[in-house]
PDB file of C-alpha atoms in Angstrom:
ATOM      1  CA  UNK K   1     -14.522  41.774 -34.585  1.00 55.00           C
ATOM      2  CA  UNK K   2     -13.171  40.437 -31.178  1.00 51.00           C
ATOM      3  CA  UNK K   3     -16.915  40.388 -30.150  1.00 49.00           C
ATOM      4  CA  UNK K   4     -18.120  38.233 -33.170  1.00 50.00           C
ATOM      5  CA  UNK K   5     -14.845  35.905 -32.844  1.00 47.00           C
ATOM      6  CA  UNK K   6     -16.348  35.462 -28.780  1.00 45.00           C
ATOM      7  CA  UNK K   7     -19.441  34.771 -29.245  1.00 44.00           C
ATOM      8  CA  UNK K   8     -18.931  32.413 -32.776  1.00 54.00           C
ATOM      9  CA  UNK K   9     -16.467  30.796 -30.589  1.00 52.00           C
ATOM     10  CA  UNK K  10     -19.005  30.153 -27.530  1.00 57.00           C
ATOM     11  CA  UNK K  11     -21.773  29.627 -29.712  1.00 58.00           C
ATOM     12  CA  UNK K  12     -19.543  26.605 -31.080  1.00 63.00           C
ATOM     13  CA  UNK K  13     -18.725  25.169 -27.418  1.00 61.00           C
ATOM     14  CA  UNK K  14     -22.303  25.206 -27.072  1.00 67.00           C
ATOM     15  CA  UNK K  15     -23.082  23.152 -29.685  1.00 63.00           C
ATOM     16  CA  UNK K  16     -20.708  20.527 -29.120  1.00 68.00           C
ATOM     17  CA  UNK K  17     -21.298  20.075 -25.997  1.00 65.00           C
ATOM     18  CA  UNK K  18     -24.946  19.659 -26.829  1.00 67.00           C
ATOM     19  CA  UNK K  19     -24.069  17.344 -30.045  1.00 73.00           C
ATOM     20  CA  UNK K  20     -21.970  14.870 -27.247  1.00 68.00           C
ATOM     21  CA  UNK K  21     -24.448  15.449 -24.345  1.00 69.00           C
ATOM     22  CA  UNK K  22     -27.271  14.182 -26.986  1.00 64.00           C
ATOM     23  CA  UNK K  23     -24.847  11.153 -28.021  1.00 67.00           C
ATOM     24  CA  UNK K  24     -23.646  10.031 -24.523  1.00 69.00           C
ATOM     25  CA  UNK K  25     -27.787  10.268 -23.403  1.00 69.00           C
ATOM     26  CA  UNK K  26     -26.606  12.911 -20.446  1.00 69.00           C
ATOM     27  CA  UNK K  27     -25.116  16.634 -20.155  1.00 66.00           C
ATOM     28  CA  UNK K  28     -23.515  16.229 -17.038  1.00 75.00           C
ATOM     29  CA  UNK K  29     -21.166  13.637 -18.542  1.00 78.00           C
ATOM     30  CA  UNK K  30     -20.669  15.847 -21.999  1.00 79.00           C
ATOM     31  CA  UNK K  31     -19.693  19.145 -19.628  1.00 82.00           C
ATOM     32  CA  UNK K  32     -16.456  17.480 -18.465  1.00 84.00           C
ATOM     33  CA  UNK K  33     -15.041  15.836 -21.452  1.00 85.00           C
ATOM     34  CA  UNK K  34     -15.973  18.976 -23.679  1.00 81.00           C
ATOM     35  CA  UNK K  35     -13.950  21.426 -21.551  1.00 83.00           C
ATOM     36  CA  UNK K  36     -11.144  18.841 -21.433  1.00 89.00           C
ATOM     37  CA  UNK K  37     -10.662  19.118 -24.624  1.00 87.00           C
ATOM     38  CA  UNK K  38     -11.205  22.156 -25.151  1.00 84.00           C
ATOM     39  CA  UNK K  39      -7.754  22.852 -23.372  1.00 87.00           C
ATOM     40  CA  UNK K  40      -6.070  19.964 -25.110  1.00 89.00           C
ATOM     41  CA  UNK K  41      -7.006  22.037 -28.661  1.00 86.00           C
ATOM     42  CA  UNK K  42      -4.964  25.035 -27.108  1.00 85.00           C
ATOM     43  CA  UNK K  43      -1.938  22.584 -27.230  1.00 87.00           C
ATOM     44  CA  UNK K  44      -2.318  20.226 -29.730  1.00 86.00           C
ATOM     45  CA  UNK K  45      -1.694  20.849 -33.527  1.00 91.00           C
ATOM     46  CA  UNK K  46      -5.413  20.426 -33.524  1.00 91.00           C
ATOM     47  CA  UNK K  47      -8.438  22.664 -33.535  1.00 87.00           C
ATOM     48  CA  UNK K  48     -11.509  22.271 -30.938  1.00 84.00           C
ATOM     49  CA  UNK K  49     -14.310  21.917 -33.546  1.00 85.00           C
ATOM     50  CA  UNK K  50     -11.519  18.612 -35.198  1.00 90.00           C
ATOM     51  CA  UNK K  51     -11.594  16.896 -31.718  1.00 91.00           C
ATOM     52  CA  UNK K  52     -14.804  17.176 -30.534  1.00 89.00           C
ATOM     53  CA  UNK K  53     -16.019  15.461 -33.860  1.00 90.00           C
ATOM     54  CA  UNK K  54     -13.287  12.787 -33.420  1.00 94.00           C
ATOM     55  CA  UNK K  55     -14.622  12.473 -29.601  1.00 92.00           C
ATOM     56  CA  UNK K  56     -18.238  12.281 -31.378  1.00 88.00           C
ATOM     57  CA  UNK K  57     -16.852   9.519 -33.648  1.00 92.00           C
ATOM     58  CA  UNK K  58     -14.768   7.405 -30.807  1.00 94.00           C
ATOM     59  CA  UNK K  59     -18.712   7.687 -28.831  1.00 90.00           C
ATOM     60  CA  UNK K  60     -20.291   6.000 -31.477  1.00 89.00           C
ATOM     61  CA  UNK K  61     -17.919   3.358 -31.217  1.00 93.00           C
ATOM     62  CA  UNK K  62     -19.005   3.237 -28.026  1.00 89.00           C
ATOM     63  CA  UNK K  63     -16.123   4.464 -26.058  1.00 92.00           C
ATOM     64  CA  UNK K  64     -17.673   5.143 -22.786  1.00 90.00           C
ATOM     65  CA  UNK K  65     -18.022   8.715 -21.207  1.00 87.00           C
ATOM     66  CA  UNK K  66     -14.823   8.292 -18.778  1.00 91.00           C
ATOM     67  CA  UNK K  67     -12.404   7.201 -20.981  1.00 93.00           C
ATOM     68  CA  UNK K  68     -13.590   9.695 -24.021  1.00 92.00           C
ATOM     69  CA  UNK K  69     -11.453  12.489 -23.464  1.00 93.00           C
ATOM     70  CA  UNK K  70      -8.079  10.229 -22.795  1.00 95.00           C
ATOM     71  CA  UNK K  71      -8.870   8.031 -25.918  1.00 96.00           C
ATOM     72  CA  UNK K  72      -8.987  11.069 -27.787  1.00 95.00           C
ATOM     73  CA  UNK K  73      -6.305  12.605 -26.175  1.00 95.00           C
ATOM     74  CA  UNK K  74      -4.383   9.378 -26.574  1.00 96.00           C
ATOM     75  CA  UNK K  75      -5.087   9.232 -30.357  1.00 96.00           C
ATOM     76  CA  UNK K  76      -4.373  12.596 -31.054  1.00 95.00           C
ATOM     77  CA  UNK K  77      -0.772  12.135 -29.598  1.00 93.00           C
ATOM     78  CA  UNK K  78      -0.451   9.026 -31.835  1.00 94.00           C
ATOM     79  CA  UNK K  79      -1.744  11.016 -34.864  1.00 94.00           C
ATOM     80  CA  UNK K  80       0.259  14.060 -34.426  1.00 92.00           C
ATOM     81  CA  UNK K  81       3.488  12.166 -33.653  1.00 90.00           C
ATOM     82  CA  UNK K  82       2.907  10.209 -37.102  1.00 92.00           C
ATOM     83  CA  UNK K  83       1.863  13.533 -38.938  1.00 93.00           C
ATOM     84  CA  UNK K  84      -1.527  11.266 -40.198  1.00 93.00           C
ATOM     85  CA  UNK K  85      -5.145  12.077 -40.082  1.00 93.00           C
ATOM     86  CA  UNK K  86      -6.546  11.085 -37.035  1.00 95.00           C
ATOM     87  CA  UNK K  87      -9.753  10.121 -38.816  1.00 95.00           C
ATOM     88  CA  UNK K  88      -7.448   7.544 -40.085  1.00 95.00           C
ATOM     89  CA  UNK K  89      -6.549   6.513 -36.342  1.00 96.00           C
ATOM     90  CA  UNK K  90     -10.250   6.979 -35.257  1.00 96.00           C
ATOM     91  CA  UNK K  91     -11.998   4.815 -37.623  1.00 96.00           C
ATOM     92  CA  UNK K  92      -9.468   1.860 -37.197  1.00 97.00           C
ATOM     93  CA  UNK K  93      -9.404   2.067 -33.542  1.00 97.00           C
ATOM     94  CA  UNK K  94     -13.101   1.993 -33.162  1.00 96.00           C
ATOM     95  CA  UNK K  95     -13.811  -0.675 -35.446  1.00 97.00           C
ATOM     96  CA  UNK K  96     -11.076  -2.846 -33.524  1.00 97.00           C
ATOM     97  CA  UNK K  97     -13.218  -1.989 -30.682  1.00 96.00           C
ATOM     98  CA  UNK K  98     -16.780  -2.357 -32.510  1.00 94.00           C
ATOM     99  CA  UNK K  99     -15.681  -6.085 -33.704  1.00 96.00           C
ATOM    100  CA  UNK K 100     -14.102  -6.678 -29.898  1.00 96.00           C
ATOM    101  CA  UNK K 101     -11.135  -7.927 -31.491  1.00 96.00           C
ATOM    102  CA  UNK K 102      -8.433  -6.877 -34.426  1.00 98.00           C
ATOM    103  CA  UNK K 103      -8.873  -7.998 -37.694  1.00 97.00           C
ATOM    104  CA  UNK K 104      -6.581  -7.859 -40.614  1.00 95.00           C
ATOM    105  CA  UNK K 105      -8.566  -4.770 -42.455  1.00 96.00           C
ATOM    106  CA  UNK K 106      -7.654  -2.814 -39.069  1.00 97.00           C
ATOM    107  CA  UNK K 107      -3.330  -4.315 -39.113  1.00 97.00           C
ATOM    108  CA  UNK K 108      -3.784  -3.268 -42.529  1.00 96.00           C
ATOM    109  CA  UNK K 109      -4.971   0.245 -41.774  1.00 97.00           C
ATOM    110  CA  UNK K 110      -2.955   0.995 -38.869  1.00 97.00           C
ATOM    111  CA  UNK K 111       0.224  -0.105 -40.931  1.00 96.00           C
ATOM    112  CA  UNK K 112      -0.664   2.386 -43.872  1.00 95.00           C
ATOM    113  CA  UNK K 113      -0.989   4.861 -41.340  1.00 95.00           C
ATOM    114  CA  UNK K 114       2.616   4.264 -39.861  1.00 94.00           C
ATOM    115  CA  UNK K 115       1.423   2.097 -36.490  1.00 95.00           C
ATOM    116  CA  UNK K 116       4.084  -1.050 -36.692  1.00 94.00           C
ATOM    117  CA  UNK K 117       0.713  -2.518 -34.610  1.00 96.00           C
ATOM    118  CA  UNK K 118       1.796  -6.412 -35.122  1.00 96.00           C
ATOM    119  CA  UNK K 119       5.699  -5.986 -33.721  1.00 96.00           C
ATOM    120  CA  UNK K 120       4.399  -3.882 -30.917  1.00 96.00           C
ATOM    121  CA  UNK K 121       1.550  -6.765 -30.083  1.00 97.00           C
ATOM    122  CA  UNK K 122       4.678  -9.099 -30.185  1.00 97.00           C
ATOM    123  CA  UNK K 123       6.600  -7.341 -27.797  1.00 96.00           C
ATOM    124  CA  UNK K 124       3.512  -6.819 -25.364  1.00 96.00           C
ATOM    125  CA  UNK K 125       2.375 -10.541 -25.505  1.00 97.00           C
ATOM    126  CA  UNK K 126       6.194 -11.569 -25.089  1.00 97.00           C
ATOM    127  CA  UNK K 127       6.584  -9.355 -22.034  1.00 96.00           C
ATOM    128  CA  UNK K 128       2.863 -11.405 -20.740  1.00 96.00           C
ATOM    129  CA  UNK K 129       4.303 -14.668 -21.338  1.00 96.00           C
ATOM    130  CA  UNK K 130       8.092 -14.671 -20.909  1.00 97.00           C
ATOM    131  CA  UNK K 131       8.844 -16.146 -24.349  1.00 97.00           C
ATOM    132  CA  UNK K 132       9.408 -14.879 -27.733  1.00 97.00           C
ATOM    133  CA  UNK K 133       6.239 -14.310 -29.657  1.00 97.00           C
ATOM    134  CA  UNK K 134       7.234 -13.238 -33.602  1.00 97.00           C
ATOM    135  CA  UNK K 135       5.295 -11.242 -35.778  1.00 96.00           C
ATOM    136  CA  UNK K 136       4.394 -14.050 -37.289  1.00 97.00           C
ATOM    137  CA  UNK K 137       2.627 -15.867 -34.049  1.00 98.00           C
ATOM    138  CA  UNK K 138       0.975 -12.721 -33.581  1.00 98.00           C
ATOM    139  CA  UNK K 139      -0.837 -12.306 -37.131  1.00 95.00           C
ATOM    140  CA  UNK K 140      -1.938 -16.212 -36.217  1.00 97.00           C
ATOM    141  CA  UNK K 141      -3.712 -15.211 -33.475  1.00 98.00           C
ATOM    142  CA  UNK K 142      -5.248 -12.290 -35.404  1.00 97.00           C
ATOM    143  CA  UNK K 143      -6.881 -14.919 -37.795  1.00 96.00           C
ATOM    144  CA  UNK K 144      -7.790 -17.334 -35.029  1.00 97.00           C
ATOM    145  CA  UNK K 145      -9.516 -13.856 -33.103  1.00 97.00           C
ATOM    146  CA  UNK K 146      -7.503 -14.470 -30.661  1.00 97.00           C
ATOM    147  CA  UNK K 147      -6.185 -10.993 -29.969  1.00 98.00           C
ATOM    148  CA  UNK K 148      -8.382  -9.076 -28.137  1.00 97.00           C
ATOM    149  CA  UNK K 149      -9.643  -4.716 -28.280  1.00 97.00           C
ATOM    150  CA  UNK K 150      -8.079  -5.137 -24.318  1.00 97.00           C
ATOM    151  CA  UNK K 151      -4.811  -5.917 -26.090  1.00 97.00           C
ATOM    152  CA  UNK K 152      -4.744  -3.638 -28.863  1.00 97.00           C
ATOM    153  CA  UNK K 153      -5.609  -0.741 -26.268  1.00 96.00           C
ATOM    154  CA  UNK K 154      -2.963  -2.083 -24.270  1.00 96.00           C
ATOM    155  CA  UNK K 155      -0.453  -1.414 -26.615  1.00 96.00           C
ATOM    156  CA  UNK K 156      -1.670   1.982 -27.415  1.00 96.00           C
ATOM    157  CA  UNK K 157      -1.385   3.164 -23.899  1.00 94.00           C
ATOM    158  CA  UNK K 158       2.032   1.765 -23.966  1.00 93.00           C
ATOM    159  CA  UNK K 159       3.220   3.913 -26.746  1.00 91.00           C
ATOM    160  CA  UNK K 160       1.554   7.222 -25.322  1.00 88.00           C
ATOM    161  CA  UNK K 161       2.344   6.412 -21.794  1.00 83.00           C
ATOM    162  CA  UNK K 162       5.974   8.090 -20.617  1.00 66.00           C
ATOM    163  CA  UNK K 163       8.598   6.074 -21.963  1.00 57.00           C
ATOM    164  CA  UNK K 164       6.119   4.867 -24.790  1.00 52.00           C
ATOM    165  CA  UNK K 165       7.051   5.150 -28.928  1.00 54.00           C
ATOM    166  CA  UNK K 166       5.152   8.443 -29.156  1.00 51.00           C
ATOM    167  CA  UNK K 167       5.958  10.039 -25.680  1.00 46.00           C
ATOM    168  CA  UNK K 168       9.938   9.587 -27.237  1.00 46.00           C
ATOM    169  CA  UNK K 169       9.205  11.027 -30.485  1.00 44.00           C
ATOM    170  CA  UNK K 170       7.735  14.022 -29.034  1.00 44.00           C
ATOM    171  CA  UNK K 171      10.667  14.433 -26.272  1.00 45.00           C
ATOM    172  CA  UNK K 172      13.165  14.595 -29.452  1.00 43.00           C
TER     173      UNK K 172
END
């Protein structure tokens, strides 16, 4: 049985890394990311076969090959934190990056999936410009375009990074 569990288990890392080597166009970039996460599965509350489609998924949104396996690392953290699908997370995130800026469809979705998204844009662009920016400026800018993928990723590297909303959460 330990034999079938190794190989089904190999036979698995295999295929992924084929499935992302065929969607990023080379192996040598797949290799790397694939093993990455296959250690982040050992200590996240998620399995390998989960993450590797959600890196599969963040590729097609055209996350590029170096910043796959933090994105999805990144995302996962938010996910688990929240105790929400990460499909959820995935699918918002990449059509925010898709449409190169945020939309209300994507505030919408990342507020039903526990993300306060437009009070932590408000604190970001008031720490850029030394003034108090409201929630209210903020969804403004969202229907004049005027906030950016670059922002939105901004802000969720702030709340993985130490110190961050979800780093605290999972210090607690």
């Amino acid at each position: 049985q330990l034999l079938s569990s190794l190989v089904r288990v190999t036979g698995e890392f295999e295929l992924q890394k084929t499935t992302l080597a065929a969607m990023l166009g080379d192996l040598n970039k797949a290799e790397p990311v694939i093993t990455r996460i296959q250690g982040l599965a050992v200590e996240s509350p998620f399995q390998f076969k989960e993450l590797t489609t959600y890196a599969k998924q963040l590729s097609a949104f055209s996350v590029p090959a170096e910043e796959l396996y933090e994105t999805t690392k990144m995302l996962a953290d938010i996910s688990a934190g929240l105790g929400v699908g990460m499909d959820r997370i995935v699918l918002a995130y990449g059509q925010v990056r898709s449409a190169a800026f945020l939309r209300g469809q994507e505030v919408r979705q990342f507020t039903e999936a526990g993300i306060h998204l437009l009070q932590e844009l408000a604190d970001r662009f008031t720490a850029l410009e030394g003034r108090a920016v409201s929630t209210a400026d903020v969804f403004e800018r969202i229907s004049k375009r005027m906030v950016t993928f670059k922002d939105v990723s901004a802000v969720f590297k702030s709340m993985t990074d130490e110190g961050g909303t979800f780093y605290n959460m999972q210090e607690e």
